[in-house]
Amino acid sequence: MLGENKVIFSGVQPSGNLTIGNYLGAIRNFSAFSEEYRCFYCVVDLHAVTVRQVPAELRRRTYETLALYIACGLDPEKNTLFVQSHVPAHCELSWMLGCSTMFGELSRMTQFKDKSQKHADNINAGLFTYPVLMASDILLYQTDLVPVGIDQKQHLELARNIAIRFNHLMGDTFTVPDGYISKDGMKIMSLTEPTAKMSKSDPNKNAVVYILDPKDEILRKFRRAVTDSGSEVRYDEDRPGIANLMSIYRCFTGKEYDEIEREFDGRGYGDFKAAVGEACADALAPVQAEFSRLMADKGYLESVMKAGAETAARAAARTMSKVRRRLGFIDLK
Ligand code: ATP
Ligand code: LTN
């Protein structure tokens, strides 16, 4: 264990502009842990290059993702915020764990299958071994809890299996992590195709609300959101369009579904969509203001990255030393 407190680790890829799915499903929930846990939040740039990136954009998004972490309420004094490629131990452990992860296990990962279909011209080895690097991120810090959206459940299960197998074969080395999948914002769906996940890499910009979208854009996207036939604001899983909007409204306002149904009783979808847009824009306004302030100060962001990388590297070094000894490598002090 690293000290007394339990450890949290999570990561977000700087692979696109962050969406309200990333916000409600992941980042917004992170700050609640800072008092009780030792928290590591990482910008996973090494994962992002499993699909092709334009270098200048990747660099900008790495700053932006870090700035968004802070703008969403993560205090760098209370959380270790850092960039994955600044701590080489992630790659080192990934190689070692890759040698006890089976081809068959990785072949079953649905994200690999999805992304291979989407990027058929670039099915690279990194895309295939992505979950091993993710397991290394987590296991390197002896993580107890991993807050993620439900889409990451399968990767998390694999990370647990990798840890359990290593502990069994080589002796107790890693804490076996648990996932923490928040009920709120578990899975925010696309606004144009409400049976598919809202995803930052969706080429259809109308399907996705970005954290940094201006208010008029947010209102417009919700106004155009696909809803089902019918006109009543009532929660019904068989009507995925309205169910998704109700779930977004609930996340932003804290109102329960029956309360929302009463609020919009006798009013049509139009009124409701406008209210969802307003609630979303109002909630995001302070995040956007803080983000702009932070992006104007790269020096500050770099100082956070540096301090974060030092703290993370120190914690990672302890695990690496243990792993080296377990595997029979010579651990020079
Ligand atoms: P991509 O579209 O490039 O696959 P992504 O939008 O899924 O990316 P990630 O960086 O892979 O984003 O995920 C960051 C975090 O946000 C993860 O914890 C993930 O589970 C969560 N997340 C992503 N999309 C959603 C969503 N639509 N609803 C809830 N949580 C989400
Ligand atoms: N695979 C995750 C991002 C990610 C992550 C992690 C999440 C990389 N390493 C470690 C939690 C813990 C994703 O695509 N959302």
Short mmCIF file of C-alpha atoms and ligand atoms in Angstrom, two decimals:
data_model
loop_
_atom_site.label_atom_id
_atom_site.label_comp_id
_atom_site.label_asym_id
_atom_site.label_seq_id
_atom_site.Cartn_x
_atom_site.Cartn_y
_atom_site.Cartn_z
CA MET A 1 0.00 0.00 0.00
CA LEU A 2 1.08 3.54 -0.65
CA GLY A 3 0.63 5.21 2.71
CA GLU A 4 -2.55 4.99 4.73
CA ASN A 5 -5.17 6.23 2.34
CA LYS A 6 -6.80 4.11 -0.27
CA VAL A 7 -5.84 4.94 -3.82
CA ILE A 8 -7.95 6.13 -6.76
CA PHE A 9 -6.74 6.18 -10.36
CA SER A 10 -8.52 7.24 -13.50
CA GLY A 11 -7.58 8.46 -16.95
CA VAL A 12 -9.01 10.37 -19.87
CA GLN A 13 -7.54 10.32 -23.38
CA PRO A 14 -6.64 13.66 -24.99
CA SER A 15 -8.06 12.25 -28.21
CA GLY A 16 -10.77 14.81 -28.93
CA ASN A 17 -12.82 17.56 -27.39
CA LEU A 18 -14.37 16.35 -24.17
CA THR A 19 -18.11 15.79 -24.13
CA ILE A 20 -20.82 16.01 -21.48
CA GLY A 21 -20.55 12.17 -21.46
CA ASN A 22 -16.96 12.44 -20.23
CA TYR A 23 -18.05 15.14 -17.78
CA LEU A 24 -21.10 13.42 -16.28
CA GLY A 25 -19.80 9.85 -16.55
CA ALA A 26 -16.30 10.52 -15.30
CA ILE A 27 -14.61 13.87 -14.53
CA ARG A 28 -17.42 15.51 -12.56
CA ASN A 29 -17.41 12.62 -10.10
CA PHE A 30 -13.67 12.68 -9.48
CA SER A 31 -13.47 15.62 -7.06
CA ALA A 32 -15.71 13.93 -4.48
CA PHE A 33 -12.88 11.53 -3.65
CA SER A 34 -10.05 13.98 -2.89
CA GLU A 35 -10.61 14.20 0.85
CA GLU A 36 -10.75 10.48 1.56
CA TYR A 37 -8.48 8.93 -1.04
CA ARG A 38 -5.07 9.41 -2.51
CA CYS A 39 -6.08 10.37 -6.05
CA PHE A 40 -4.17 10.06 -9.32
CA TYR A 41 -5.84 11.51 -12.43
CA CYS A 42 -3.93 11.01 -15.62
CA VAL A 43 -4.11 12.44 -19.14
CA VAL A 44 -3.47 9.20 -21.04
CA ASP A 45 -1.65 10.49 -24.12
CA LEU A 46 0.03 7.12 -24.82
CA HIS A 47 -3.43 5.57 -25.20
CA ALA A 48 -4.49 8.37 -27.55
CA VAL A 49 -1.86 7.47 -30.16
CA THR A 50 -3.47 4.06 -30.74
CA VAL A 51 -5.46 5.99 -33.31
CA ARG A 52 -3.73 8.50 -35.61
CA GLN A 53 -3.25 11.95 -34.07
CA VAL A 54 -2.03 15.25 -35.48
CA PRO A 55 0.92 16.09 -33.18
CA ALA A 56 0.06 19.78 -32.67
CA GLU A 57 -3.53 18.87 -31.84
CA LEU A 58 -2.51 16.13 -29.44
CA ARG A 59 -0.26 18.61 -27.64
CA ARG A 60 -3.03 21.22 -27.39
CA ARG A 61 -5.55 18.66 -26.17
CA THR A 62 -3.16 17.40 -23.53
CA TYR A 63 -3.03 20.92 -22.05
CA GLU A 64 -6.78 21.22 -22.48
CA THR A 65 -7.58 17.93 -20.73
CA LEU A 66 -5.42 18.90 -17.78
CA ALA A 67 -7.05 22.36 -17.69
CA LEU A 68 -10.48 20.71 -17.75
CA TYR A 69 -9.59 18.46 -14.85
CA ILE A 70 -8.79 21.56 -12.81
CA ALA A 71 -11.77 23.56 -14.15
CA CYS A 72 -14.10 20.70 -13.17
CA GLY A 73 -12.99 21.07 -9.57
CA LEU A 74 -9.87 18.94 -9.14
CA ASP A 75 -7.44 20.84 -6.93
CA PRO A 76 -3.83 20.01 -7.95
CA GLU A 77 -2.82 20.38 -4.30
CA LYS A 78 -5.17 17.59 -3.28
CA ASN A 79 -4.93 15.33 -6.35
CA THR A 80 -1.97 14.14 -8.38
CA LEU A 81 -2.73 15.39 -11.90
CA PHE A 82 -0.24 14.25 -14.52
CA VAL A 83 0.44 13.20 -18.09
CA GLN A 84 1.03 9.49 -18.76
CA SER A 85 4.04 9.87 -21.09
CA HIS A 86 5.87 11.85 -18.37
CA VAL A 87 6.11 8.71 -16.24
CA PRO A 88 7.97 6.05 -18.28
CA ALA A 89 7.12 3.30 -15.77
CA HIS A 90 3.69 2.97 -17.43
CA CYS A 91 5.34 1.59 -20.59
CA GLU A 92 7.83 -0.48 -18.66
CA LEU A 93 5.16 -2.25 -16.62
CA SER A 94 3.00 -2.63 -19.69
CA TRP A 95 5.69 -4.72 -21.40
CA MET A 96 6.09 -6.93 -18.35
CA LEU A 97 2.34 -7.48 -17.90
CA GLY A 98 1.89 -7.99 -21.63
CA CYS A 99 4.04 -11.11 -21.31
CA SER A 100 1.45 -12.71 -19.02
CA THR A 101 -1.66 -11.53 -20.89
CA MET A 102 -3.09 -13.89 -23.46
CA PHE A 103 -3.80 -13.15 -27.10
CA GLY A 104 -7.26 -14.69 -26.63
CA GLU A 105 -8.11 -12.37 -23.74
CA LEU A 106 -7.21 -9.29 -25.75
CA SER A 107 -9.10 -10.57 -28.79
CA ARG A 108 -12.31 -10.57 -26.78
CA MET A 109 -12.20 -6.86 -25.93
CA THR A 110 -15.20 -5.14 -27.52
CA GLN A 111 -13.45 -1.74 -27.69
CA PHE A 112 -10.71 -3.36 -29.81
CA LYS A 113 -13.32 -4.84 -32.13
CA ASP A 114 -15.20 -1.53 -32.40
CA LYS A 115 -12.08 0.55 -33.00
CA SER A 116 -10.66 -1.93 -35.53
CA GLN A 117 -13.85 -1.55 -37.50
CA LYS A 118 -13.74 2.24 -37.27
CA HIS A 119 -10.05 2.45 -38.18
CA ALA A 120 -9.75 -0.50 -40.56
CA ASP A 121 -6.67 1.06 -42.19
CA ASN A 122 -4.77 1.24 -38.91
CA ILE A 123 -5.31 -1.87 -36.79
CA ASN A 124 -1.99 -1.53 -35.00
CA ALA A 125 -0.41 -3.54 -32.19
CA GLY A 126 -0.99 -0.67 -29.73
CA LEU A 127 -4.72 -0.77 -30.34
CA PHE A 128 -4.63 -4.48 -29.50
CA THR A 129 -2.50 -4.16 -26.35
CA TYR A 130 -4.29 -0.97 -25.18
CA PRO A 131 -5.93 -2.81 -22.23
CA VAL A 132 -2.52 -3.99 -20.93
CA LEU A 133 -1.30 -0.38 -20.79
CA MET A 134 -4.54 0.53 -19.00
CA ALA A 135 -3.99 -2.29 -16.49
CA SER A 136 -0.45 -0.97 -15.93
CA ASP A 137 -1.75 2.57 -15.29
CA ILE A 138 -3.98 1.18 -12.59
CA LEU A 139 -1.72 -1.45 -11.00
CA LEU A 140 1.36 0.80 -10.90
CA TYR A 141 -0.24 2.88 -8.12
CA GLN A 142 -1.64 -0.06 -6.12
CA THR A 143 -5.07 1.36 -6.93
CA ASP A 144 -8.10 0.35 -4.89
CA LEU A 145 -10.83 2.08 -6.88
CA VAL A 146 -11.17 3.14 -10.53
CA PRO A 147 -14.01 5.56 -11.34
CA VAL A 148 -15.02 5.11 -15.00
CA GLY A 149 -18.06 5.01 -17.25
CA ILE A 150 -19.70 1.64 -17.84
CA ASP A 151 -18.06 1.30 -21.27
CA GLN A 152 -14.76 0.55 -19.48
CA LYS A 153 -16.09 -2.34 -17.41
CA GLN A 154 -14.55 -5.04 -19.58
CA HIS A 155 -11.10 -3.40 -19.51
CA LEU A 156 -11.32 -3.13 -15.77
CA GLU A 157 -12.22 -6.77 -15.39
CA LEU A 158 -9.14 -7.64 -17.45
CA ALA A 159 -6.95 -5.44 -15.22
CA ARG A 160 -8.26 -7.35 -12.21
CA ASN A 161 -7.53 -10.68 -13.86
CA ILE A 162 -4.01 -9.59 -14.79
CA ALA A 163 -3.38 -8.59 -11.16
CA ILE A 164 -4.86 -11.77 -9.70
CA ARG A 165 -2.85 -13.97 -12.08
CA PHE A 166 0.42 -12.14 -11.39
CA ASN A 167 -0.14 -12.33 -7.62
CA HIS A 168 -0.88 -16.02 -7.90
CA LEU A 169 2.14 -16.86 -10.04
CA MET A 170 4.73 -14.50 -8.60
CA GLY A 171 3.51 -13.78 -5.08
CA ASP A 172 1.46 -10.88 -3.76
CA THR A 173 2.46 -7.78 -5.71
CA PHE A 174 -0.56 -5.78 -6.79
CA THR A 175 -3.69 -4.51 -5.09
CA VAL A 176 -6.67 -5.93 -7.02
CA PRO A 177 -8.69 -2.86 -8.07
CA ASP A 178 -12.45 -2.39 -8.02
CA GLY A 179 -14.38 -0.34 -10.53
CA TYR A 180 -16.55 2.53 -9.41
CA ILE A 181 -19.26 3.09 -11.95
CA SER A 182 -21.48 5.98 -10.91
CA LYS A 183 -25.17 5.50 -11.55
CA ASP A 184 -25.64 9.11 -12.59
CA GLY A 185 -24.32 9.66 -16.06
CA MET A 186 -23.40 6.03 -16.43
CA LYS A 187 -23.86 6.25 -20.14
CA ILE A 188 -24.90 9.41 -21.92
CA MET A 189 -26.14 8.62 -25.40
CA SER A 190 -25.76 10.36 -28.75
CA LEU A 191 -28.32 13.12 -29.45
CA THR A 192 -28.89 11.97 -33.01
CA GLU A 193 -28.72 8.21 -32.45
CA PRO A 194 -29.79 7.62 -28.84
CA THR A 195 -28.98 3.92 -28.85
CA ALA A 196 -25.26 4.68 -29.37
CA LYS A 197 -22.86 6.16 -26.80
CA MET A 198 -22.11 9.88 -26.99
CA SER A 199 -18.48 9.73 -28.05
CA LYS A 200 -15.90 12.47 -28.49
CA SER A 201 -14.69 10.86 -31.70
CA ASP A 202 -18.14 10.91 -33.34
CA PRO A 203 -17.76 12.72 -36.69
CA ASN A 204 -21.34 14.02 -36.42
CA LYS A 205 -20.95 17.16 -34.31
CA ASN A 206 -24.72 17.46 -33.78
CA ALA A 207 -24.71 14.15 -31.92
CA VAL A 208 -22.38 15.42 -29.24
CA VAL A 209 -22.44 18.28 -26.74
CA TYR A 210 -18.91 19.36 -25.90
CA ILE A 211 -18.03 20.79 -22.49
CA LEU A 212 -16.69 23.87 -24.26
CA ASP A 213 -19.65 24.45 -26.62
CA PRO A 214 -21.04 28.01 -26.42
CA LYS A 215 -24.54 28.39 -25.01
CA ASP A 216 -26.32 29.00 -28.33
CA GLU A 217 -24.71 25.86 -29.75
CA ILE A 218 -25.81 23.81 -26.73
CA LEU A 219 -29.39 25.08 -27.03
CA ARG A 220 -29.42 24.36 -30.76
CA LYS A 221 -28.11 20.79 -30.35
CA PHE A 222 -30.71 19.93 -27.71
CA ARG A 223 -33.47 21.54 -29.77
CA ARG A 224 -32.55 19.25 -32.69
CA ALA A 225 -32.06 16.12 -30.54
CA VAL A 226 -33.83 13.06 -31.88
CA THR A 227 -36.87 12.09 -29.82
CA ASP A 228 -39.40 9.39 -30.36
CA SER A 229 -42.89 9.63 -31.65
CA GLY A 230 -45.14 10.76 -28.83
CA SER A 231 -45.05 14.05 -27.00
CA GLU A 232 -45.23 13.20 -23.32
CA VAL A 233 -42.20 13.73 -21.07
CA ARG A 234 -42.26 10.37 -19.34
CA TYR A 235 -39.31 8.09 -18.51
CA ASP A 236 -39.46 4.90 -20.52
CA GLU A 237 -36.40 2.85 -21.47
CA ASP A 238 -38.11 1.82 -24.66
CA ARG A 239 -38.07 5.44 -25.76
CA PRO A 240 -34.29 5.98 -25.76
CA GLY A 241 -34.38 9.56 -27.10
CA ILE A 242 -36.49 11.05 -24.34
CA ALA A 243 -34.94 8.74 -21.71
CA ASN A 244 -31.48 10.08 -22.59
CA LEU A 245 -32.61 13.71 -22.39
CA MET A 246 -34.29 13.03 -19.05
CA SER A 247 -31.16 11.40 -17.75
CA ILE A 248 -29.05 14.40 -18.84
CA TYR A 249 -31.54 16.82 -17.24
CA ARG A 250 -31.49 14.75 -14.05
CA CYS A 251 -27.68 14.80 -13.91
CA PHE A 252 -27.52 18.57 -14.32
CA THR A 253 -30.40 19.52 -12.01
CA GLY A 254 -30.43 16.70 -9.43
CA LYS A 255 -34.19 16.26 -10.01
CA GLU A 256 -35.61 12.73 -10.00
CA TYR A 257 -37.59 11.36 -12.96
CA ASP A 258 -41.02 11.65 -11.29
CA GLU A 259 -40.26 15.27 -10.41
CA ILE A 260 -39.27 15.98 -14.02
CA GLU A 261 -42.46 14.31 -15.27
CA ARG A 262 -44.54 16.56 -13.01
CA GLU A 263 -42.59 19.67 -14.06
CA PHE A 264 -43.35 19.02 -17.73
CA ASP A 265 -46.81 17.55 -17.34
CA GLY A 266 -49.00 18.86 -20.18
CA ARG A 267 -46.05 20.59 -21.89
CA GLY A 268 -44.49 19.21 -25.08
CA TYR A 269 -41.02 18.02 -26.04
CA GLY A 270 -40.12 21.51 -27.28
CA ASP A 271 -40.32 23.08 -23.82
CA PHE A 272 -38.48 20.19 -22.29
CA LYS A 273 -35.60 20.28 -24.79
CA ALA A 274 -35.17 24.01 -24.19
CA ALA A 275 -35.01 23.38 -20.43
CA VAL A 276 -32.39 20.63 -20.85
CA GLY A 277 -30.29 23.01 -22.97
CA GLU A 278 -30.57 25.80 -20.38
CA ALA A 279 -29.69 23.49 -17.48
CA CYS A 280 -26.68 22.12 -19.33
CA ALA A 281 -25.40 25.55 -20.43
CA ASP A 282 -25.83 26.99 -16.91
CA ALA A 283 -23.96 24.11 -15.31
CA LEU A 284 -21.10 24.33 -17.80
CA ALA A 285 -20.67 28.13 -17.71
CA PRO A 286 -18.39 28.26 -14.63
CA VAL A 287 -16.32 25.33 -15.95
CA GLN A 288 -15.84 27.15 -19.26
CA ALA A 289 -14.80 30.40 -17.58
CA GLU A 290 -12.22 28.66 -15.43
CA PHE A 291 -10.97 26.67 -18.44
CA SER A 292 -10.29 29.86 -20.44
CA ARG A 293 -8.42 31.39 -17.53
CA LEU A 294 -6.23 28.28 -17.15
CA MET A 295 -5.49 27.89 -20.88
CA ALA A 296 -4.11 31.42 -20.91
CA ASP A 297 -1.46 30.32 -18.41
CA LYS A 298 0.52 27.43 -19.92
CA GLY A 299 3.33 28.05 -17.43
CA TYR A 300 0.98 27.19 -14.59
CA LEU A 301 -0.32 24.07 -16.37
CA GLU A 302 3.27 22.92 -16.96
CA SER A 303 4.10 23.42 -13.31
CA VAL A 304 1.13 21.21 -12.39
CA MET A 305 2.28 18.56 -14.90
CA LYS A 306 5.80 18.61 -13.50
CA ALA A 307 4.79 18.31 -9.87
CA GLY A 308 2.25 15.62 -10.76
CA ALA A 309 4.81 13.59 -12.73
CA GLU A 310 7.29 13.72 -9.83
CA THR A 311 4.75 12.49 -7.29
CA ALA A 312 3.47 9.80 -9.66
CA ALA A 313 6.99 8.63 -10.59
CA ARG A 314 7.90 8.26 -6.91
CA ALA A 315 4.85 6.09 -6.23
CA ALA A 316 5.40 4.10 -9.45
CA ALA A 317 9.05 3.42 -8.59
CA ARG A 318 8.06 1.48 -5.49
CA THR A 319 5.81 -0.86 -7.44
CA MET A 320 8.38 -1.25 -10.23
CA SER A 321 11.08 -2.26 -7.80
CA LYS A 322 8.80 -4.94 -6.37
CA VAL A 323 7.80 -6.18 -9.84
CA ARG A 324 11.44 -6.36 -10.99
CA ARG A 325 12.39 -8.48 -8.00
CA ARG A 326 9.37 -10.73 -8.44
CA LEU A 327 10.14 -11.39 -12.10
CA GLY A 328 13.84 -12.04 -11.55
CA PHE A 329 15.23 -8.80 -12.95
CA ILE A 330 18.14 -7.23 -11.11
CA ASP A 331 16.83 -4.20 -9.24
CA LEU A 332 19.74 -1.77 -8.90
CA LYS A 333 19.25 0.61 -5.97
P1 ATP B 1 -13.52 7.93 -27.71
O1 ATP B 1 -14.77 8.42 -28.34
O2 ATP B 1 -12.27 8.52 -28.29
O3 ATP B 1 -13.48 6.45 -27.54
P2 ATP B 1 -14.59 8.60 -25.15
O4 ATP B 1 -15.50 9.74 -25.39
O5 ATP B 1 -15.18 7.27 -24.89
O6 ATP B 1 -13.49 8.51 -26.27
P3 ATP B 1 -12.53 8.36 -23.10
O7 ATP B 1 -11.36 9.22 -23.00
O8 ATP B 1 -12.30 7.00 -23.65
O9 ATP B 1 -13.70 9.05 -23.93
O10 ATP B 1 -13.24 8.24 -21.68
C1 ATP B 1 -13.02 9.07 -20.59
C2 ATP B 1 -14.02 8.70 -19.50
O11 ATP B 1 -15.32 9.16 -19.86
C3 ATP B 1 -14.16 7.20 -19.25
O12 ATP B 1 -14.25 6.97 -17.86
C4 ATP B 1 -15.43 6.84 -19.95
O13 ATP B 1 -16.05 5.72 -19.35
C5 ATP B 1 -16.27 8.10 -19.75
N1 ATP B 1 -17.26 8.27 -20.82
C6 ATP B 1 -17.01 8.44 -22.13
N2 ATP B 1 -18.15 8.59 -22.84
C7 ATP B 1 -19.16 8.50 -21.95
C8 ATP B 1 -20.59 8.56 -22.05
N3 ATP B 1 -21.19 8.77 -23.22
N4 ATP B 1 -21.34 8.45 -20.92
C9 ATP B 1 -20.74 8.26 -19.73
N5 ATP B 1 -19.40 8.19 -19.55
C10 ATP B 1 -18.61 8.30 -20.64
N1 LTN B 2 -9.43 3.34 -21.49
C1 LTN B 2 -10.00 4.48 -20.83
C2 LTN B 2 -9.00 5.55 -20.50
C3 LTN B 2 -8.01 5.01 -19.53
C4 LTN B 2 -8.24 4.72 -18.15
C5 LTN B 2 -7.00 4.24 -17.65
C6 LTN B 2 -9.36 4.82 -17.33
C7 LTN B 2 -6.71 4.70 -19.79
N2 LTN B 2 -6.09 4.26 -18.66
C8 LTN B 2 -6.87 3.83 -16.33
C9 LTN B 2 -9.21 4.40 -16.00
C10 LTN B 2 -7.99 3.92 -15.51
C11 LTN B 2 -11.07 5.03 -21.75
O1 LTN B 2 -11.02 4.81 -22.92
N3 LTN B 2 -11.99 5.70 -21.19
#
